[in-house]
Coordinates of C-alpha atoms in Angstrom, one line a residue:
X3 CA -0.2 0.1 0.3
X4 CA 1.3 3.4 -0.7
X5 CA 1.1 5.9 1.8
X6 CA 0.9 9.8 1.1
X7 CA 3.0 11.5 3.9
X8 CA 2.8 15.1 3.8
X9 CA 6.3 17.1 4.4
X10 CA 7.4 20.2 5.5
X11 CA 7.0 23.5 3.5
X12 CA 10.8 23.1 1.7
X13 CA 9.6 19.7 0.2
X14 CA 8.5 19.2 -3.5
X15 CA 5.0 18.8 -2.1
X16 CA 4.3 20.3 1.1
X17 CA 1.0 20.0 3.2
X18 CA -0.7 21.8 6.1
X19 CA -0.1 18.6 8.5
X20 CA 1.5 15.4 9.2
X21 CA -1.0 13.0 8.9
X22 CA -0.6 9.7 6.6
X23 CA -3.2 8.9 3.7
X24 CA -3.4 5.6 2.2
X25 CA -3.6 4.9 -1.3
X26 CA -6.4 2.9 -3.1
X27 CA -4.8 1.7 -6.5
X28 CA -6.4 -0.3 -9.1
X29 CA -4.3 -3.1 -11.2
X30 CA -2.2 -0.7 -12.8
X31 CA -1.1 0.8 -9.9
X32 CA -3.0 4.1 -10.6
X33 CA -4.2 6.0 -7.5
X34 CA -7.9 5.8 -7.4
X35 CA -8.7 7.3 -4.2
X36 CA -7.3 8.5 -1.0
X37 CA -8.4 7.6 2.5
X38 CA -7.6 9.1 6.3
X39 CA -5.9 7.1 9.0
X40 CA -9.7 6.5 10.2
X41 CA -10.9 5.0 6.7
X42 CA -12.7 8.7 5.5
X43 CA -12.6 9.3 1.5
X44 CA -10.5 12.3 1.0
X45 CA -10.7 12.8 -2.9
X46 CA -11.1 10.2 -5.6
X47 CA -9.4 10.4 -8.8
X48 CA -10.3 9.2 -12.8
X49 CA -8.4 8.8 -15.6
X50 CA -8.7 9.0 -19.3
X51 CA -7.6 6.7 -21.6
X52 CA -4.0 7.8 -21.5
X53 CA -4.0 8.9 -18.0
X54 CA -5.1 12.6 -17.6
X55 CA -6.1 12.7 -14.1
X56 CA -9.5 13.9 -13.3
X57 CA -10.3 15.0 -9.4
X58 CA -13.4 14.2 -7.6
X59 CA -14.3 15.8 -4.2
X60 CA -16.0 12.9 -1.8
X61 CA -19.2 14.9 -2.1
X62 CA -19.1 14.9 -6.2
X63 CA -21.7 12.7 -6.6
X64 CA -22.0 13.4 -10.4
X65 CA -18.4 13.0 -10.6
X66 CA -17.8 16.2 -12.9
X67 CA -15.2 17.8 -10.4
X68 CA -17.2 20.3 -9.0
X69 CA -19.4 19.9 -5.5
X70 CA -22.3 22.1 -5.7
X71 CA -26.3 22.1 -5.5
X72 CA -26.6 19.2 -8.1
X73 CA -24.6 17.0 -6.0
X74 CA -27.1 18.0 -3.1
X75 CA -29.8 17.1 -5.3
X76 CA -28.8 14.0 -5.8
X77 CA -28.3 13.0 -2.5
X78 CA -32.1 14.1 -1.7
X79 CA -33.0 10.7 -3.5
X80 CA -31.2 8.7 -0.9
X81 CA -31.8 8.9 3.0
X82 CA -29.4 7.8 5.7
X83 CA -29.4 4.2 6.7
X84 CA -29.4 2.7 3.4
X85 CA -27.1 0.1 2.8
X86 CA -25.6 -2.4 0.0
X87 CA -28.6 -3.9 -1.8
X88 CA -31.0 -1.1 -1.0
X89 CA -32.7 -0.3 -4.4
X90 CA -35.6 1.4 -3.7
X91 CA -37.3 4.6 -4.4
X92 CA -37.6 7.7 -2.5
X93 CA -38.7 7.6 0.5
X94 CA -37.8 4.1 0.6
X95 CA -33.9 3.1 1.1
X96 CA -31.6 3.4 -1.8
X97 CA -27.9 3.1 -1.7
X98 CA -25.3 4.7 -3.3
X99 CA -21.3 3.9 -3.0
X100 CA -20.4 7.3 -3.7
X101 CA -21.8 8.5 -0.4
X102 CA -20.3 5.7 1.6
X103 CA -17.1 7.8 2.5
X104 CA -15.8 5.5 4.9
X105 CA -16.7 2.1 2.7
X106 CA -18.6 0.8 5.6
X107 CA -21.6 -0.6 3.5
X108 CA -24.2 1.5 5.0
X109 CA -24.6 5.7 4.4
X110 CA -24.3 7.3 7.7
X111 CA -26.0 10.1 8.7
X112 CA -22.5 12.0 9.2
X113 CA -22.2 11.5 5.7
X114 CA -25.3 12.5 4.5
X115 CA -25.2 15.6 6.6
X116 CA -21.8 16.2 5.0
X117 CA -22.9 16.7 1.4
X118 CA -25.8 18.8 2.7
X119 CA -23.9 21.4 4.8
X120 CA -20.4 21.1 3.5
X121 CA -19.4 24.6 1.3
X122 CA -19.5 24.4 -2.5
X123 CA -15.8 23.3 -4.3
X124 CA -15.0 24.2 -7.8
X125 CA -13.1 21.4 -9.6
X126 CA -9.5 21.3 -10.1
X127 CA -7.8 21.8 -13.3
X128 CA -7.5 18.6 -15.2
X129 CA -4.3 16.7 -14.6
X130 CA -4.1 17.8 -11.0
X131 CA -5.1 15.1 -8.5
X132 CA -5.1 17.1 -5.1
X133 CA -5.9 20.5 -4.2
X134 CA -2.7 22.6 -4.1
X135 CA -3.9 25.1 -1.2
X136 CA -4.4 21.6 0.8
X137 CA -7.7 22.0 1.7
X138 CA -8.3 18.5 1.2
X139 CA -5.5 17.5 3.1
X140 CA -2.6 16.0 1.4
X141 CA -1.2 17.1 -1.7
X142 CA -0.9 13.6 -3.6
X143 CA 1.7 13.6 -6.5
X144 CA 1.2 9.6 -7.6
X145 CA -1.3 9.1 -9.8
X146 CA -1.5 6.9 -13.2
X147 CA 0.6 3.9 -13.5
X148 CA 2.3 5.2 -10.0
X149 CA 3.8 7.7 -12.1
X150 CA 5.1 10.8 -10.0
X151 CA 3.2 13.8 -11.5
X152 CA 4.9 17.3 -11.6
X153 CA 2.1 20.1 -11.1
X154 CA 4.4 22.7 -12.3
X155 CA 5.2 20.8 -15.7
X156 CA 1.9 19.2 -15.9
X157 CA 3.5 16.2 -16.9
X158 CA 4.6 12.9 -14.9
X159 CA 8.3 11.6 -14.3
X160 CA 8.6 8.0 -15.4
X161 CA 12.0 7.1 -13.9
X162 CA 14.0 7.4 -17.2
X163 CA 12.1 10.1 -19.0
X164 CA 8.7 12.1 -18.8
X165 CA 5.4 11.3 -19.9
X166 CA 2.4 13.9 -20.9
X167 CA -0.8 12.5 -20.6
X168 CA -2.4 15.5 -22.8
X169 CA -0.7 14.1 -25.7
X170 CA -0.8 10.4 -25.0
X171 CA 2.8 10.6 -25.6
X172 CA 6.7 10.3 -24.2
X173 CA 8.4 13.9 -24.5
X174 CA 12.1 12.1 -24.8
X175 CA 13.0 9.3 -27.0
X176 CA 12.9 6.0 -25.5
X177 CA 16.4 5.1 -23.9
X178 CA 16.0 1.6 -24.8
X179 CA 15.8 2.2 -28.3
X180 CA 13.4 0.1 -30.7
X181 CA 12.0 -2.3 -27.9
X182 CA 8.4 -0.9 -28.7
X183 CA 8.7 -0.3 -32.4
X184 CA 9.7 2.5 -34.4
X185 CA 7.9 5.3 -32.6
X186 CA 10.5 6.5 -30.1
X187 CA 8.2 8.6 -28.3
X188 CA 4.7 6.6 -28.5
X189 CA 3.0 5.3 -25.5
X190 CA 2.5 1.7 -24.5
X191 CA 2.2 0.9 -28.4
X192 CA -0.7 3.0 -28.6
X193 CA -2.7 0.7 -26.7
X194 CA -2.8 1.7 -23.0
X195 CA -6.0 -0.3 -22.2
X196 CA -3.8 -3.3 -22.3
X197 CA -0.3 -2.4 -21.3
X198 CA 1.5 -0.5 -18.8
X199 CA 5.4 0.9 -18.6
X200 CA 6.5 0.8 -15.3
X201 CA 9.8 2.7 -16.2
X202 CA 9.5 4.9 -19.2
X203 CA 11.3 2.0 -21.6
X204 CA 9.3 -0.7 -22.6
X205 CA 5.5 -1.8 -22.4
X206 CA 4.4 -4.7 -20.4
X207 CA 1.1 -6.0 -19.1
X208 CA -0.4 -5.1 -15.5
X209 CA -2.6 -8.3 -15.2
X210 CA -2.4 -10.5 -12.3
X211 CA -1.0 -13.7 -13.2
X212 CA -3.2 -16.8 -12.8
X213 CA -2.9 -19.8 -10.4
X214 CA -2.6 -23.0 -12.8
X215 CA -6.3 -24.2 -13.8
X216 CA -7.8 -21.4 -12.0
X217 CA -9.5 -18.7 -13.6
X218 CA -7.5 -15.4 -14.3
X219 CA -8.9 -12.2 -12.5
X220 CA -9.7 -9.7 -15.2
X221 CA -11.2 -6.4 -15.2
X222 CA -14.6 -5.8 -13.8
X223 CA -14.5 -8.8 -12.1
X224 CA -14.3 -11.3 -15.0
X225 CA -12.3 -14.2 -15.0
X226 CA -10.1 -15.7 -18.2
X227 CA -10.1 -19.7 -18.0
X228 CA -7.7 -22.1 -18.8
X229 CA -7.8 -23.6 -22.4
X230 CA -8.7 -26.9 -22.4
X231 CA -8.9 -29.6 -25.4
X232 CA -11.7 -31.5 -26.8
X233 CA -11.4 -34.0 -23.8
X234 CA -11.4 -31.3 -21.2
X235 CA -8.0 -31.6 -20.5
X236 CA -5.4 -28.2 -20.1
X237 CA -3.7 -27.6 -22.9
X238 CA -0.1 -26.5 -22.1
X239 CA 3.0 -25.9 -24.1
X240 CA 6.7 -26.3 -23.4
X241 CA 9.5 -24.3 -24.8
X242 CA 13.2 -26.3 -24.3
X243 CA 15.5 -23.8 -26.2
X244 CA 15.1 -25.7 -29.7
X245 CA 11.2 -26.1 -30.2
X246 CA 7.7 -24.9 -28.9
X247 CA 5.1 -27.8 -28.6
X248 CA 2.7 -29.3 -26.9
X249 CA -1.3 -29.1 -27.0
X250 CA -4.1 -31.5 -26.7
X251 CA -6.7 -33.3 -28.0
X252 CA -7.5 -31.4 -31.7
X253 CA -4.9 -29.0 -31.4
X254 CA -1.0 -29.7 -31.8
X255 CA 1.8 -27.5 -32.0
X256 CA 5.4 -28.1 -33.0
X257 CA 7.4 -24.9 -33.8
X258 CA 10.9 -24.7 -34.4
X259 CA 12.1 -21.6 -32.1
X260 CA 14.9 -20.2 -30.3
X261 CA 15.3 -17.2 -27.8
X262 CA 17.9 -14.7 -26.8
X263 CA 20.2 -13.1 -29.3
X264 CA 22.9 -15.6 -30.9
X265 CA 26.2 -15.8 -29.3
X266 CA 27.8 -16.5 -32.5
X267 CA 26.6 -16.2 -36.3
X268 CA 28.8 -17.8 -39.0
X269 CA 27.6 -17.5 -42.7
X270 CA 29.1 -19.4 -45.6
X271 CA 28.1 -18.7 -49.4
X272 CA 28.7 -21.2 -52.2
X273 CA 28.1 -20.7 -55.9
X274 CA 25.1 -22.8 -57.2
X275 CA 25.5 -21.5 -60.8
X276 CA 26.7 -18.7 -62.5
X277 CA 24.2 -16.4 -61.3
X278 CA 22.9 -17.8 -58.1
X279 CA 24.9 -18.5 -54.5
X280 CA 23.7 -20.5 -51.6
X281 CA 24.1 -18.7 -48.1
X282 CA 23.7 -20.8 -45.3
X283 CA 23.6 -18.9 -41.9
X284 CA 24.6 -21.0 -38.6
X285 CA 23.2 -19.2 -35.4
X286 CA 24.3 -20.4 -32.0
X287 CA 22.1 -19.5 -28.8
X288 CA 23.2 -19.8 -24.9
X289 CA 20.7 -21.0 -22.8
X290 CA 23.0 -20.9 -19.3
X291 CA 21.4 -19.2 -16.1
X292 CA 23.6 -16.3 -16.8
X293 CA 22.3 -15.8 -19.9
X294 CA 19.1 -15.9 -19.2
X295 CA 19.5 -12.8 -16.6
X296 CA 21.0 -10.4 -19.7
X297 CA 18.6 -7.8 -20.3
X298 CA 18.5 -6.8 -24.1
X299 CA 20.4 -9.7 -25.2
X300 CA 19.4 -13.2 -23.2
X301 CA 17.0 -15.8 -23.4
X302 CA 13.4 -15.7 -21.9
X303 CA 14.0 -17.1 -18.3
X304 CA 13.4 -20.6 -17.2
X305 CA 9.8 -20.8 -15.5
X306 CA 6.1 -20.7 -16.0
X307 CA 4.3 -18.3 -18.1
X308 CA 1.2 -18.0 -19.4
X309 CA -0.6 -16.7 -23.2
X310 CA -3.8 -15.2 -23.5
X311 CA -5.4 -16.8 -27.1
X312 CA -7.1 -13.3 -27.8
X313 CA -4.0 -11.4 -27.2
X314 CA -2.5 -11.7 -31.2
X315 CA -1.1 -8.4 -32.4
X316 CA -1.5 -9.4 -36.2
X317 CA -2.7 -5.9 -36.8
X318 CA 0.0 -3.7 -35.4
X319 CA 2.2 -5.8 -36.9
X320 CA 0.6 -5.7 -40.4
X321 CA 0.8 -1.9 -39.8
X322 CA 4.4 -2.2 -38.8
X323 CA 5.1 -4.3 -42.5
X324 CA 4.0 -1.3 -44.2
X325 CA 5.3 1.5 -42.7
X326 CA 8.9 0.1 -42.0
X327 CA 9.5 -1.5 -45.4
X328 CA 9.5 2.2 -46.7
X329 CA 12.9 2.9 -44.8
X330 CA 16.7 1.5 -45.1
X331 CA 16.2 0.0 -41.7
X332 CA 18.6 -2.5 -40.0
X333 CA 15.8 -4.6 -38.7
X334 CA 14.3 -5.5 -41.9
X335 CA 15.3 -7.7 -44.3
X336 CA 14.0 -9.8 -47.5
X337 CA 11.4 -7.0 -49.1
X338 CA 10.9 -5.5 -45.5
X339 CA 9.4 -8.0 -43.6
X340 CA 9.7 -7.0 -39.7
X341 CA 11.4 -8.6 -37.0
X342 CA 8.6 -9.8 -35.4
X343 CA 6.8 -11.6 -38.3
X344 CA 3.3 -11.5 -39.3
X345 CA 2.0 -12.2 -35.6
X346 CA 2.9 -12.0 -31.8
X347 CA 1.7 -12.5 -28.8
X348 CA 2.6 -11.3 -25.2
X349 CA 3.5 -13.8 -22.6
X350 CA 3.4 -13.4 -18.8
X351 CA 5.3 -14.9 -16.0
X352 CA 3.6 -16.6 -13.5
X353 CA 4.1 -15.4 -9.7
X354 CA 6.9 -17.8 -9.2
X355 CA 8.9 -17.4 -12.1
X356 CA 12.1 -15.3 -11.6
X357 CA 12.7 -13.0 -14.3
X358 CA 15.3 -10.6 -12.6
X359 CA 18.2 -9.5 -14.8
X360 CA 21.7 -9.5 -13.1
X361 CA 20.9 -6.4 -11.3
X362 CA 17.6 -7.6 -9.8
X363 CA 15.5 -5.8 -11.8
X364 CA 12.7 -7.8 -13.4
X365 CA 12.8 -7.8 -17.1
X366 CA 9.7 -7.5 -19.2
X367 CA 8.3 -7.5 -22.6
X368 CA 8.5 -11.3 -23.2
X369 CA 6.7 -12.0 -26.5
X370 CA 6.1 -15.3 -28.9
X371 CA 6.8 -13.9 -32.6
X372 CA 7.9 -14.9 -35.9
X373 CA 10.3 -13.0 -38.2
X374 CA 13.1 -13.2 -40.8
X375 CA 16.1 -14.1 -38.7
X376 CA 16.7 -16.3 -35.5
X377 CA 17.1 -14.4 -32.5
X378 CA 15.1 -12.1 -30.0
X379 CA 16.1 -10.9 -26.7
X380 CA 13.5 -12.2 -24.1
X381 CA 11.4 -13.9 -26.6
X382 CA 10.5 -17.0 -28.1
X383 CA 11.2 -16.5 -32.0
X384 CA 9.5 -18.9 -34.4
X385 CA 11.2 -16.9 -37.5
X386 CA 8.4 -18.0 -40.3
X387 CA 6.8 -20.4 -38.2
X388 CA 4.4 -17.7 -36.6
X389 CA 1.7 -18.7 -39.6
X390 CA 1.8 -22.2 -38.1
X391 CA 1.3 -20.9 -34.3
X392 CA -1.3 -18.4 -35.4
X393 CA -3.4 -21.6 -36.8
X394 CA -3.2 -23.7 -33.6
X395 CA -3.9 -20.8 -31.5
X396 CA -6.7 -20.1 -33.9
X397 CA -7.9 -23.5 -33.3
X398 CA -7.7 -23.4 -29.6
X399 CA -9.7 -20.3 -29.2
X400 CA -12.4 -21.8 -31.7
X401 CA -12.8 -24.8 -29.5
X402 CA -12.9 -23.1 -26.3
X403 CA -15.4 -20.5 -27.8
X404 CA -13.9 -17.6 -25.8
X405 CA -10.6 -16.3 -24.8
X406 CA -8.5 -18.5 -22.7
X407 CA -5.1 -18.6 -21.3
X408 CA -2.4 -21.3 -22.2
X409 CA 0.3 -22.1 -19.7
X410 CA 3.9 -22.2 -21.6
X411 CA 6.5 -24.2 -19.6
X412 CA 10.3 -23.1 -20.3
X413 CA 13.2 -25.1 -19.6
X414 CA 16.4 -25.8 -21.0
X415 CA 17.8 -29.2 -21.1
X416 CA 20.7 -28.1 -23.2
X417 CA 23.2 -25.1 -22.4
X418 CA 23.6 -24.4 -26.3
X419 CA 21.4 -24.6 -29.4
X420 CA 22.0 -23.8 -32.9
X421 CA 19.8 -23.0 -36.1
X422 CA 20.6 -23.1 -39.4
X423 CA 19.0 -21.4 -42.6
X424 CA 19.9 -21.5 -46.3
X425 CA 18.9 -19.0 -49.0
X426 CA 19.4 -18.6 -52.4
X427 CA 20.4 -15.3 -53.6
X428 CA 22.0 -13.6 -56.6
X429 CA 25.7 -14.0 -57.0
X430 CA 27.5 -10.5 -56.1
X431 CA 30.0 -11.3 -58.9
X432 CA 28.2 -12.9 -62.0
X433 CA 30.1 -13.5 -65.4

């Protein structure tokens, strides 16, 4: 739990007293409300799609930011003593969760009186999460995704760079480079409803990990069940550094695969005829425990992961193919096919899977994807096998008639694995 602890006047966010205010956060770690030490609501915060904060006073029942006569009129439709489940019409009891300031499940008389008797309060400017003159208690800087909001700049500090929620964009280039695509200023690959960025350098998923065989808690109390085959058995996959395989009755997967960047790449060229050469490339991968901890180069760490059958990113990749192939970027080969292939799927570690790097910081952004060349840091690379895996995922999704998750177990029985590709290319020195 977070605490908003007011500081002396010389601090960046001073306050009028030394109370502590616990934060109520959502799955994205965004502050949604502050409460007092006696569990009384202090203020509520809502967010637009890209994280622009909208502050509400406790008595603001229509959630427009302002507390005035309209909110008092709304309160007149309810009476003190109304509890959860009461849904009558005045003068019968009718519960309203926004009037339950202490979260007791009952609208107390003092809560009802506060709405009728407290003075009007104007809305705070968009983006601000607390009242700078401390009328509500603290001046809270912790907001969207747990970012630190700077009132003067009207932007959020995210460890490695600044985020402007007004624009829905970063204001500086991605320090990690092109890990999220060619747009170095784009926020979470333009999908803030699905991804978060904890440190300002790479998008990742905020969803809690499931317990094997149990529903996955999701937004709005929904759940994501585990995928099963035609006989009702759970569908699971394994990756051993050389192949992604598994499945169940009616859906089988066996795709050559590799992970991490290759530690060695050996290319030979043989003449086939006067105008054609055969180019053979051998890639060598290190699957050791040490290599699994190397951020930006290593293999996906050993352990258990899960993949959502409805998380395919084919549309985004199709856009990347069209746009990227117009420029001479080193990521693209053979006519402009993207490094991530035609399809990609994010995979999420289970809670017991250690994904820390050599410095103890968690790695993120794990994917299963295709491409035109073997090797991808922290991902399971299928190269041109992504279409086959797409068909497998599609069959699983169809058989389950809804989105579901598949467990992916990663282990490396061999330290070194190799992949070889052979292509025919025009000879650089024809007769």
